[in-house]
XYZ file of C-alpha atoms in Angstrom:
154
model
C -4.418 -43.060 -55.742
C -2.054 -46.148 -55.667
C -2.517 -47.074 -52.021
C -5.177 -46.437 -49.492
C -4.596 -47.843 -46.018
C -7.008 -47.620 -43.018
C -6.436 -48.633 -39.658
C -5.590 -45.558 -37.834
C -8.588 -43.729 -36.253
C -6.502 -41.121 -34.964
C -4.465 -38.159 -37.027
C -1.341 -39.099 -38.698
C 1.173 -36.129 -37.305
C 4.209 -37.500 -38.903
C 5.708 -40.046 -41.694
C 8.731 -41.400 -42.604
C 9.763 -44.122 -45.566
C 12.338 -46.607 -45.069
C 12.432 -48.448 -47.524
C 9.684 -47.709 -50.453
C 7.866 -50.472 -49.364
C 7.132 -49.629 -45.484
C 6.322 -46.173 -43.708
C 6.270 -45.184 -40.291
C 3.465 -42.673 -38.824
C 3.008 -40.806 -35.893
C -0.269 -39.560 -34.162
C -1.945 -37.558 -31.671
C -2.090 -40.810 -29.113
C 1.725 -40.820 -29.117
C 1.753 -43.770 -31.028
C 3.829 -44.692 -34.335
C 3.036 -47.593 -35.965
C 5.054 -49.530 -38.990
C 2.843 -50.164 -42.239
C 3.680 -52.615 -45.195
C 2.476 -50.281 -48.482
C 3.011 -53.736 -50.941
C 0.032 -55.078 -49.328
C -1.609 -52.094 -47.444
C -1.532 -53.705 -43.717
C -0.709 -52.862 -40.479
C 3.292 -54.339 -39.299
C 3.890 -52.944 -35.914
C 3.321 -50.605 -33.262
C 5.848 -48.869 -30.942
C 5.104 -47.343 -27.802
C 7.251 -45.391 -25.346
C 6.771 -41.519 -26.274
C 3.895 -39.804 -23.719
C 2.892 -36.993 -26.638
C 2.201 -36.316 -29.842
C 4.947 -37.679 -32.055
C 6.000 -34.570 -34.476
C 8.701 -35.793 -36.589
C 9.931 -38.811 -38.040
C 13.291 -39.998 -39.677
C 14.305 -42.347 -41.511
C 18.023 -43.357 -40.657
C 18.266 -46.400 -43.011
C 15.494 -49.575 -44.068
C 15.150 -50.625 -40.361
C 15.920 -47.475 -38.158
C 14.517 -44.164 -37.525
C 14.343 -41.605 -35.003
C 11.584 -39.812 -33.904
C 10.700 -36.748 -32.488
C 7.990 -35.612 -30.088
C 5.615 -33.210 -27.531
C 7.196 -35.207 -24.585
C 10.918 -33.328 -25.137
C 12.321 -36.744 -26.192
C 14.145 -37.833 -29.162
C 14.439 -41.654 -29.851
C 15.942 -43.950 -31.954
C 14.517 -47.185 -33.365
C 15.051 -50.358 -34.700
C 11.848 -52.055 -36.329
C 12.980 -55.194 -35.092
C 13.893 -54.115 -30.953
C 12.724 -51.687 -28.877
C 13.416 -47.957 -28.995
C 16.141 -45.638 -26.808
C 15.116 -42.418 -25.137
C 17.602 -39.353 -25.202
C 15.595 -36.697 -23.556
C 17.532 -33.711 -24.220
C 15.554 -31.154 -25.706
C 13.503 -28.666 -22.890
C 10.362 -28.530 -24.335
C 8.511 -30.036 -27.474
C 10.676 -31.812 -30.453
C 9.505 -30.152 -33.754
C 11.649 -31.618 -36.614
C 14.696 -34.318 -37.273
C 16.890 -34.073 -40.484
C 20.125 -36.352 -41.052
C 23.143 -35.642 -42.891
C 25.827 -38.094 -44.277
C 28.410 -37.251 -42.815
C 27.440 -34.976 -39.494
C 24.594 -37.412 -38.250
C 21.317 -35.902 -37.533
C 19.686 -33.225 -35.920
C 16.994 -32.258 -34.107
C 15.553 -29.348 -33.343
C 12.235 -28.034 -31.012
C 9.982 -24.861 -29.293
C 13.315 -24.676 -27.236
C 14.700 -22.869 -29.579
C 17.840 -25.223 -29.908
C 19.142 -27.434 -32.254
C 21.039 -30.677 -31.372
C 23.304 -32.592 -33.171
C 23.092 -36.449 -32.882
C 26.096 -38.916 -32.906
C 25.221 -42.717 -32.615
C 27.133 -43.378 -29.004
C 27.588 -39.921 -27.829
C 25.126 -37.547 -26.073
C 24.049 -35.119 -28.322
C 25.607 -31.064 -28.311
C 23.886 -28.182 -28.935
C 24.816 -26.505 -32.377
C 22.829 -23.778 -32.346
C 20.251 -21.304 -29.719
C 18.149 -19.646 -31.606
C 15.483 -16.647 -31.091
C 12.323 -18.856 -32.045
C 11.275 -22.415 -32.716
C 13.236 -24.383 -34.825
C 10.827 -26.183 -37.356
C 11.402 -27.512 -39.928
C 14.919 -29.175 -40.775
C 16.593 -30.410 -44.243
C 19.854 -31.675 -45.263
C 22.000 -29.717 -47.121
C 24.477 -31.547 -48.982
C 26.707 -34.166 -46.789
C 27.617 -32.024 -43.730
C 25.050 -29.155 -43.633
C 21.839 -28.251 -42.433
C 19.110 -25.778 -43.214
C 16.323 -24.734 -40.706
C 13.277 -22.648 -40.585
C 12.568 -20.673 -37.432
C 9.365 -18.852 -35.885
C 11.397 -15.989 -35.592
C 10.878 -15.240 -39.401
C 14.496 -16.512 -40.705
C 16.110 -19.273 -42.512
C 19.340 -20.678 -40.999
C 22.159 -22.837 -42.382
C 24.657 -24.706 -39.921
């Protein structure tokens, strides 16, 4: 093992790197909190999601976006506070970003949303189950599992 850091008593439901050096986490409390692996502590917490954070993204060394049980996605910046776009219906499952498209999200509404930085996001796809998980494909594609049994690629 290289690191070993304690400090949450709760379960870890998500993480994210964003730099090699620092990882984001999410848990059960609807917390995420910002950990330093060079020296194994504790950063930061953020606060403003009411359930279980699901998914976490990286979207460069001092953003991400994550996902969560209370139907929001949000967007961070380790240094401010965090946005809420609450567009999703029910729980937010997984978050994937492409390099050219943005990134999406995608939830047990059965949709998934495409992000843009300053527009509201559109719905790209409905689908017949739950859309977890998510990955990049290439610059401007996007592959997602579904509890419906199939693979998709938009």
């Amino acid at each position: 093992m290289l690191c070993d850091v304690v400090g949450s008593a709760h379960a870890v439901t998500a993480i994210a790197s964003l730099d090699g050096s620092r990882v984001v986490t999410g848990s059960n409390t609807s917390a995420i909190c910002l950990w330093d692996l060079s020296d194994a502590t504790f950063v930061r917490r953020f606060s403003a999601h009411s359930g279980t954070v699901r998914c976490l993204l990286s979207l460069g060394s001092n953003r991400f976006a994550s996902g969560s049980e209370d139907e929001t996605v949000r967007i961070w910046n380790v240094s401010a506070s965090g946005s809420e776009r609450p567009r999703h219906d029910s729980d937010v499952l997984a978050v994937a970003a492409t390099r050219s498209l943005g990134f999406i999200s995608g939830g047990s509404d059965e949709r998934v949303l495409l992000w843009h930085p300053h527009r509201d996001p559109v719905v790209l796809a409905e689908e017949a189950g739950w859309i977890r998980p998510l990955i990049a494909v290439g610059d401007d594609q996007v592959a997602g599992g579904s509890t419906d049994g199939f693979i998709r690629v938009w």
